Amino acid sequence: MKKRISAAALSLILFLAIFSFIPFNTVYAASKITLADAREIALKDAGLEENDVTIAKAKTEYVLGVKQYEIVFYYGTTEYSYEIGVTGDIISSEVELESIHAEENPRESLDDTNPSSNTSSITEDDALEIALADASYTKDDLRYSKVTKDYIDGRGIYEVLFIVGRYQYSYDIEIETGNIINYEVS
């Protein structure tokens, strides 16, 4: 009698273990996306259609043993770069804008006698406000922010870094014009 109860209990436990695992596994497997799905997610996030862009890279990669997709594409002179998880979540995104202004007369931006290169059109506070407005946040939303002055290709920029929630935002903003030249969200 004792063996029958033990065998029945063991059978019941085995039955529950097998059938309770199947629905979880099925749901998990259904939530995985393909490389083509990741490409569509990136394009949708950028607000672009596939026939309007040039896909430069679409590949599967493993970061610390975790599968993810890397998608890079161009729209005009703008480069979009995405890392997307297998569940469809955007891990990080970066948009890099090519500025034609800097290449029109590169010596002008390096000339210290040029009054336009010695005056800032925007301040550090302006740069932070530009970045926050682009990301649809205000100073009240910030957990952390930092603005530093730097130079890229001979032109002055503000590097703006801020954290809202669990996301970190990084912007490069041209001092002369206030234009965003690059941004990244991770």
PDB file of C-alpha atoms in Angstrom:
ATOM      1  CA  MET A   1       0.000   0.000   0.000  1.00  0.00           C
ATOM      2  CA  LYS A   2       2.821   2.344   0.897  1.00  0.00           C
ATOM      3  CA  LYS A   3       4.572   1.628  -2.419  1.00  0.00           C
ATOM      4  CA  ARG A   4       1.358   2.371  -4.348  1.00  0.00           C
ATOM      5  CA  ILE A   5       0.969   5.782  -2.669  1.00  0.00           C
ATOM      6  CA  SER A   6       4.618   6.611  -3.268  1.00  0.00           C
ATOM      7  CA  ALA A   7       4.392   5.527  -6.908  1.00  0.00           C
ATOM      8  CA  ALA A   8       1.163   7.507  -7.383  1.00  0.00           C
ATOM      9  CA  ALA A   9       2.668  10.588  -5.719  1.00  0.00           C
ATOM     10  CA  LEU A  10       5.797  10.291  -7.838  1.00  0.00           C
ATOM     11  CA  SER A  11       3.692   9.908 -11.001  1.00  0.00           C
ATOM     12  CA  LEU A  12       1.626  12.964 -10.070  1.00  0.00           C
ATOM     13  CA  ILE A  13       4.725  15.057  -9.381  1.00  0.00           C
ATOM     14  CA  LEU A  14       6.288  13.955 -12.660  1.00  0.00           C
ATOM     15  CA  PHE A  15       3.057  14.675 -14.555  1.00  0.00           C
ATOM     16  CA  LEU A  16       2.768  18.182 -13.053  1.00  0.00           C
ATOM     17  CA  ALA A  17       6.419  18.948 -13.688  1.00  0.00           C
ATOM     18  CA  ILE A  18       6.176  17.998 -17.359  1.00  0.00           C
ATOM     19  CA  PHE A  19       2.898  19.728 -18.130  1.00  0.00           C
ATOM     20  CA  SER A  20       3.561  22.866 -16.106  1.00  0.00           C
ATOM     21  CA  PHE A  21       6.845  23.367 -17.990  1.00  0.00           C
ATOM     22  CA  ILE A  22       5.331  23.063 -21.487  1.00  0.00           C
ATOM     23  CA  PRO A  23       3.144  26.213 -21.376  1.00  0.00           C
ATOM     24  CA  PHE A  24       6.026  28.290 -19.989  1.00  0.00           C
ATOM     25  CA  ASN A  25       8.383  26.998 -22.637  1.00  0.00           C
ATOM     26  CA  THR A  26       5.813  27.608 -25.378  1.00  0.00           C
ATOM     27  CA  VAL A  27       5.201  31.207 -24.262  1.00  0.00           C
ATOM     28  CA  TYR A  28       8.934  31.878 -23.983  1.00  0.00           C
ATOM     29  CA  ALA A  29       9.654  30.439 -27.423  1.00  0.00           C
ATOM     30  CA  ALA A  30       6.825  32.473 -28.955  1.00  0.00           C
ATOM     31  CA  SER A  31       8.267  35.710 -27.566  1.00  0.00           C
ATOM     32  CA  LYS A  32      11.572  35.376 -29.446  1.00  0.00           C
ATOM     33  CA  ILE A  33      12.007  37.492 -32.568  1.00  0.00           C
ATOM     34  CA  THR A  34      13.966  36.956 -35.772  1.00  0.00           C
ATOM     35  CA  LEU A  35      16.614  39.159 -37.363  1.00  0.00           C
ATOM     36  CA  ALA A  36      13.986  40.443 -39.812  1.00  0.00           C
ATOM     37  CA  ASP A  37      11.716  41.344 -36.869  1.00  0.00           C
ATOM     38  CA  ALA A  38      14.602  43.209 -35.208  1.00  0.00           C
ATOM     39  CA  ARG A  39      15.183  45.182 -38.417  1.00  0.00           C
ATOM     40  CA  GLU A  40      11.484  46.146 -38.489  1.00  0.00           C
ATOM     41  CA  ILE A  41      11.591  47.222 -34.823  1.00  0.00           C
ATOM     42  CA  ALA A  42      14.607  49.470 -35.467  1.00  0.00           C
ATOM     43  CA  LEU A  43      13.025  51.040 -38.549  1.00  0.00           C
ATOM     44  CA  LYS A  44       9.745  51.630 -36.713  1.00  0.00           C
ATOM     45  CA  ASP A  45      11.578  53.252 -33.790  1.00  0.00           C
ATOM     46  CA  ALA A  46      13.393  55.560 -36.235  1.00  0.00           C
ATOM     47  CA  GLY A  47      10.121  56.337 -38.018  1.00  0.00           C
ATOM     48  CA  LEU A  48      11.470  55.152 -41.365  1.00  0.00           C
ATOM     49  CA  GLU A  49      10.507  52.630 -44.049  1.00  0.00           C
ATOM     50  CA  GLU A  50      12.889  49.937 -45.300  1.00  0.00           C
ATOM     51  CA  ASN A  51      12.778  51.200 -48.906  1.00  0.00           C
ATOM     52  CA  ASP A  52      13.927  54.679 -47.719  1.00  0.00           C
ATOM     53  CA  VAL A  53      17.133  53.484 -46.018  1.00  0.00           C
ATOM     54  CA  THR A  54      20.349  51.642 -46.801  1.00  0.00           C
ATOM     55  CA  ILE A  55      20.914  48.694 -44.462  1.00  0.00           C
ATOM     56  CA  ALA A  56      24.627  48.575 -43.621  1.00  0.00           C
ATOM     57  CA  LYS A  57      24.562  45.783 -41.054  1.00  0.00           C
ATOM     58  CA  ALA A  58      21.994  43.320 -39.760  1.00  0.00           C
ATOM     59  CA  LYS A  59      23.547  40.512 -37.768  1.00  0.00           C
ATOM     60  CA  THR A  60      23.056  38.217 -34.818  1.00  0.00           C
ATOM     61  CA  GLU A  61      25.649  38.503 -32.079  1.00  0.00           C
ATOM     62  CA  TYR A  62      26.214  37.238 -28.566  1.00  0.00           C
ATOM     63  CA  VAL A  63      27.123  39.654 -25.792  1.00  0.00           C
ATOM     64  CA  LEU A  64      28.177  37.937 -22.568  1.00  0.00           C
ATOM     65  CA  GLY A  65      26.477  34.796 -23.846  1.00  0.00           C
ATOM     66  CA  VAL A  66      23.168  36.557 -24.535  1.00  0.00           C
ATOM     67  CA  LYS A  67      21.836  36.577 -28.087  1.00  0.00           C
ATOM     68  CA  GLN A  68      20.961  39.969 -29.574  1.00  0.00           C
ATOM     69  CA  TYR A  69      20.709  41.667 -32.945  1.00  0.00           C
ATOM     70  CA  GLU A  70      22.786  44.553 -34.275  1.00  0.00           C
ATOM     71  CA  ILE A  71      21.096  46.706 -36.906  1.00  0.00           C
ATOM     72  CA  VAL A  72      22.840  49.637 -38.640  1.00  0.00           C
ATOM     73  CA  PHE A  73      21.297  51.654 -41.458  1.00  0.00           C
ATOM     74  CA  TYR A  74      21.604  55.027 -43.182  1.00  0.00           C
ATOM     75  CA  TYR A  75      18.995  57.581 -44.131  1.00  0.00           C
ATOM     76  CA  GLY A  76      20.727  60.267 -46.170  1.00  0.00           C
ATOM     77  CA  THR A  77      23.779  61.279 -44.135  1.00  0.00           C
ATOM     78  CA  THR A  78      22.335  60.018 -40.842  1.00  0.00           C
ATOM     79  CA  GLU A  79      23.520  56.719 -39.366  1.00  0.00           C
ATOM     80  CA  TYR A  80      21.166  54.735 -37.112  1.00  0.00           C
ATOM     81  CA  SER A  81      22.602  51.964 -34.940  1.00  0.00           C
ATOM     82  CA  TYR A  82      20.482  49.609 -32.803  1.00  0.00           C
ATOM     83  CA  GLU A  83      21.044  46.676 -30.477  1.00  0.00           C
ATOM     84  CA  ILE A  84      17.834  44.686 -30.019  1.00  0.00           C
ATOM     85  CA  GLY A  85      17.247  41.763 -27.660  1.00  0.00           C
ATOM     86  CA  VAL A  86      15.591  38.517 -28.764  1.00  0.00           C
ATOM     87  CA  THR A  87      12.398  39.561 -26.965  1.00  0.00           C
ATOM     88  CA  GLY A  88      12.135  42.699 -29.124  1.00  0.00           C
ATOM     89  CA  ASP A  89      13.375  45.170 -26.515  1.00  0.00           C
ATOM     90  CA  ILE A  90      15.681  47.929 -27.761  1.00  0.00           C
ATOM     91  CA  ILE A  91      18.852  47.549 -25.690  1.00  0.00           C
ATOM     92  CA  SER A  92      20.516  50.650 -27.115  1.00  0.00           C
ATOM     93  CA  SER A  93      20.141  53.031 -30.002  1.00  0.00           C
ATOM     94  CA  GLU A  94      22.394  55.674 -31.479  1.00  0.00           C
ATOM     95  CA  VAL A  95      21.831  58.274 -34.164  1.00  0.00           C
ATOM     96  CA  GLU A  96      24.811  60.032 -35.704  1.00  0.00           C
ATOM     97  CA  LEU A  97      24.162  63.071 -37.856  1.00  0.00           C
ATOM     98  CA  GLU A  98      26.754  64.161 -40.400  1.00  0.00           C
ATOM     99  CA  SER A  99      27.161  67.932 -40.353  1.00  0.00           C
ATOM    100  CA  ILE A 100      27.983  69.434 -43.742  1.00  0.00           C
ATOM    101  CA  HIS A 101      28.663  72.814 -42.084  1.00  0.00           C
ATOM    102  CA  ALA A 102      31.980  71.634 -40.580  1.00  0.00           C
ATOM    103  CA  GLU A 103      33.328  70.498 -43.926  1.00  0.00           C
ATOM    104  CA  GLU A 104      32.401  73.647 -45.892  1.00  0.00           C
ATOM    105  CA  ASN A 105      35.393  75.559 -44.528  1.00  0.00           C
ATOM    106  CA  PRO A 106      37.359  73.527 -41.982  1.00  0.00           C
ATOM    107  CA  ARG A 107      40.040  76.220 -41.569  1.00  0.00           C
ATOM    108  CA  GLU A 108      37.427  78.726 -40.414  1.00  0.00           C
ATOM    109  CA  SER A 109      36.591  76.696 -37.318  1.00  0.00           C
ATOM    110  CA  LEU A 110      40.279  76.335 -36.423  1.00  0.00           C
ATOM    111  CA  ASP A 111      41.154  80.024 -36.898  1.00  0.00           C
ATOM    112  CA  ASP A 112      41.526  81.718 -33.485  1.00  0.00           C
ATOM    113  CA  THR A 113      41.264  85.182 -35.025  1.00  0.00           C
ATOM    114  CA  ASN A 114      37.768  84.468 -36.313  1.00  0.00           C
ATOM    115  CA  PRO A 115      35.315  86.103 -33.882  1.00  0.00           C
ATOM    116  CA  SER A 116      32.624  83.522 -34.603  1.00  0.00           C
ATOM    117  CA  SER A 117      34.855  80.712 -33.314  1.00  0.00           C
ATOM    118  CA  ASN A 118      35.572  82.518 -30.042  1.00  0.00           C
ATOM    119  CA  THR A 119      31.956  83.089 -29.032  1.00  0.00           C
ATOM    120  CA  SER A 120      29.556  80.422 -27.924  1.00  0.00           C
ATOM    121  CA  SER A 121      26.150  80.572 -29.511  1.00  0.00           C
ATOM    122  CA  ILE A 122      24.742  78.372 -26.764  1.00  0.00           C
ATOM    123  CA  THR A 123      25.644  77.843 -23.120  1.00  0.00           C
ATOM    124  CA  GLU A 124      26.032  74.582 -21.207  1.00  0.00           C
ATOM    125  CA  ASP A 125      22.523  75.078 -19.783  1.00  0.00           C
ATOM    126  CA  ASP A 126      21.188  75.620 -23.317  1.00  0.00           C
ATOM    127  CA  ALA A 127      22.853  72.375 -24.450  1.00  0.00           C
ATOM    128  CA  LEU A 128      21.256  70.454 -21.569  1.00  0.00           C
ATOM    129  CA  GLU A 129      17.842  71.954 -22.394  1.00  0.00           C
ATOM    130  CA  ILE A 130      18.237  71.018 -26.091  1.00  0.00           C
ATOM    131  CA  ALA A 131      19.089  67.409 -25.194  1.00  0.00           C
ATOM    132  CA  LEU A 132      16.261  67.150 -22.653  1.00  0.00           C
ATOM    133  CA  ALA A 133      13.742  68.575 -25.129  1.00  0.00           C
ATOM    134  CA  ASP A 134      14.882  66.087 -27.790  1.00  0.00           C
ATOM    135  CA  ALA A 135      14.376  63.206 -25.346  1.00  0.00           C
ATOM    136  CA  SER A 136      11.039  64.697 -24.114  1.00  0.00           C
ATOM    137  CA  TYR A 137      12.198  65.275 -20.520  1.00  0.00           C
ATOM    138  CA  THR A 138      12.643  68.243 -18.170  1.00  0.00           C
ATOM    139  CA  LYS A 139      15.247  68.988 -15.491  1.00  0.00           C
ATOM    140  CA  ASP A 140      12.779  67.676 -12.887  1.00  0.00           C
ATOM    141  CA  ASP A 141      13.041  64.191 -14.443  1.00  0.00           C
ATOM    142  CA  LEU A 142      16.839  63.977 -14.054  1.00  0.00           C
ATOM    143  CA  ARG A 143      18.674  61.667 -11.674  1.00  0.00           C
ATOM    144  CA  TYR A 144      22.064  62.905 -12.919  1.00  0.00           C
ATOM    145  CA  SER A 145      23.435  65.286 -15.555  1.00  0.00           C
ATOM    146  CA  LYS A 146      26.834  66.456 -16.736  1.00  0.00           C
ATOM    147  CA  VAL A 147      27.808  68.853 -19.544  1.00  0.00           C
ATOM    148  CA  THR A 148      31.413  69.190 -20.749  1.00  0.00           C
ATOM    149  CA  LYS A 149      32.999  71.161 -23.573  1.00  0.00           C
ATOM    150  CA  ASP A 150      35.018  69.282 -26.206  1.00  0.00           C
ATOM    151  CA  TYR A 151      36.104  69.494 -29.836  1.00  0.00           C
ATOM    152  CA  ILE A 152      35.306  67.114 -32.694  1.00  0.00           C
ATOM    153  CA  ASP A 153      36.801  67.703 -36.141  1.00  0.00           C
ATOM    154  CA  GLY A 154      37.849  71.211 -35.128  1.00  0.00           C
ATOM    155  CA  ARG A 155      34.416  72.358 -33.998  1.00  0.00           C
ATOM    156  CA  GLY A 156      33.320  73.023 -30.447  1.00  0.00           C
ATOM    157  CA  ILE A 157      30.698  70.731 -28.965  1.00  0.00           C
ATOM    158  CA  TYR A 158      29.030  70.141 -25.638  1.00  0.00           C
ATOM    159  CA  GLU A 159      28.946  66.537 -24.488  1.00  0.00           C
ATOM    160  CA  VAL A 160      25.713  66.181 -22.541  1.00  0.00           C
ATOM    161  CA  LEU A 161      25.196  63.115 -20.359  1.00  0.00           C
ATOM    162  CA  PHE A 162      22.091  62.546 -18.258  1.00  0.00           C
ATOM    163  CA  ILE A 163      20.200  59.726 -16.579  1.00  0.00           C
ATOM    164  CA  VAL A 164      16.425  59.418 -16.360  1.00  0.00           C
ATOM    165  CA  GLY A 165      15.015  56.293 -14.735  1.00  0.00           C
ATOM    166  CA  ARG A 166      17.207  53.384 -15.790  1.00  0.00           C
ATOM    167  CA  TYR A 167      18.276  54.947 -19.103  1.00  0.00           C
ATOM    168  CA  GLN A 168      21.443  56.901 -19.829  1.00  0.00           C
ATOM    169  CA  TYR A 169      21.392  59.521 -22.584  1.00  0.00           C
ATOM    170  CA  SER A 170      24.483  60.916 -24.271  1.00  0.00           C
ATOM    171  CA  TYR A 171      24.356  63.861 -26.697  1.00  0.00           C
ATOM    172  CA  ASP A 172      26.953  65.781 -28.709  1.00  0.00           C
ATOM    173  CA  ILE A 173      25.629  69.279 -29.435  1.00  0.00           C
ATOM    174  CA  GLU A 174      27.418  71.797 -31.642  1.00  0.00           C
ATOM    175  CA  ILE A 175      28.206  74.972 -29.670  1.00  0.00           C
ATOM    176  CA  GLU A 176      27.972  77.302 -32.666  1.00  0.00           C
ATOM    177  CA  THR A 177      24.527  76.205 -33.879  1.00  0.00           C
ATOM    178  CA  GLY A 178      22.926  74.159 -31.094  1.00  0.00           C
ATOM    179  CA  ASN A 179      22.483  71.271 -33.550  1.00  0.00           C
ATOM    180  CA  ILE A 180      22.536  67.708 -32.219  1.00  0.00           C
ATOM    181  CA  ILE A 181      25.340  65.877 -34.034  1.00  0.00           C
ATOM    182  CA  ASN A 182      25.094  62.559 -32.234  1.00  0.00           C
ATOM    183  CA  TYR A 183      23.040  60.914 -29.514  1.00  0.00           C
ATOM    184  CA  GLU A 184      22.867  57.535 -27.847  1.00  0.00           C
ATOM    185  CA  VAL A 185      20.450  55.923 -25.420  1.00  0.00           C
ATOM    186  CA  SER A 186      21.471  52.912 -23.358  1.00  0.00           C
TER     187      SER A 186
END
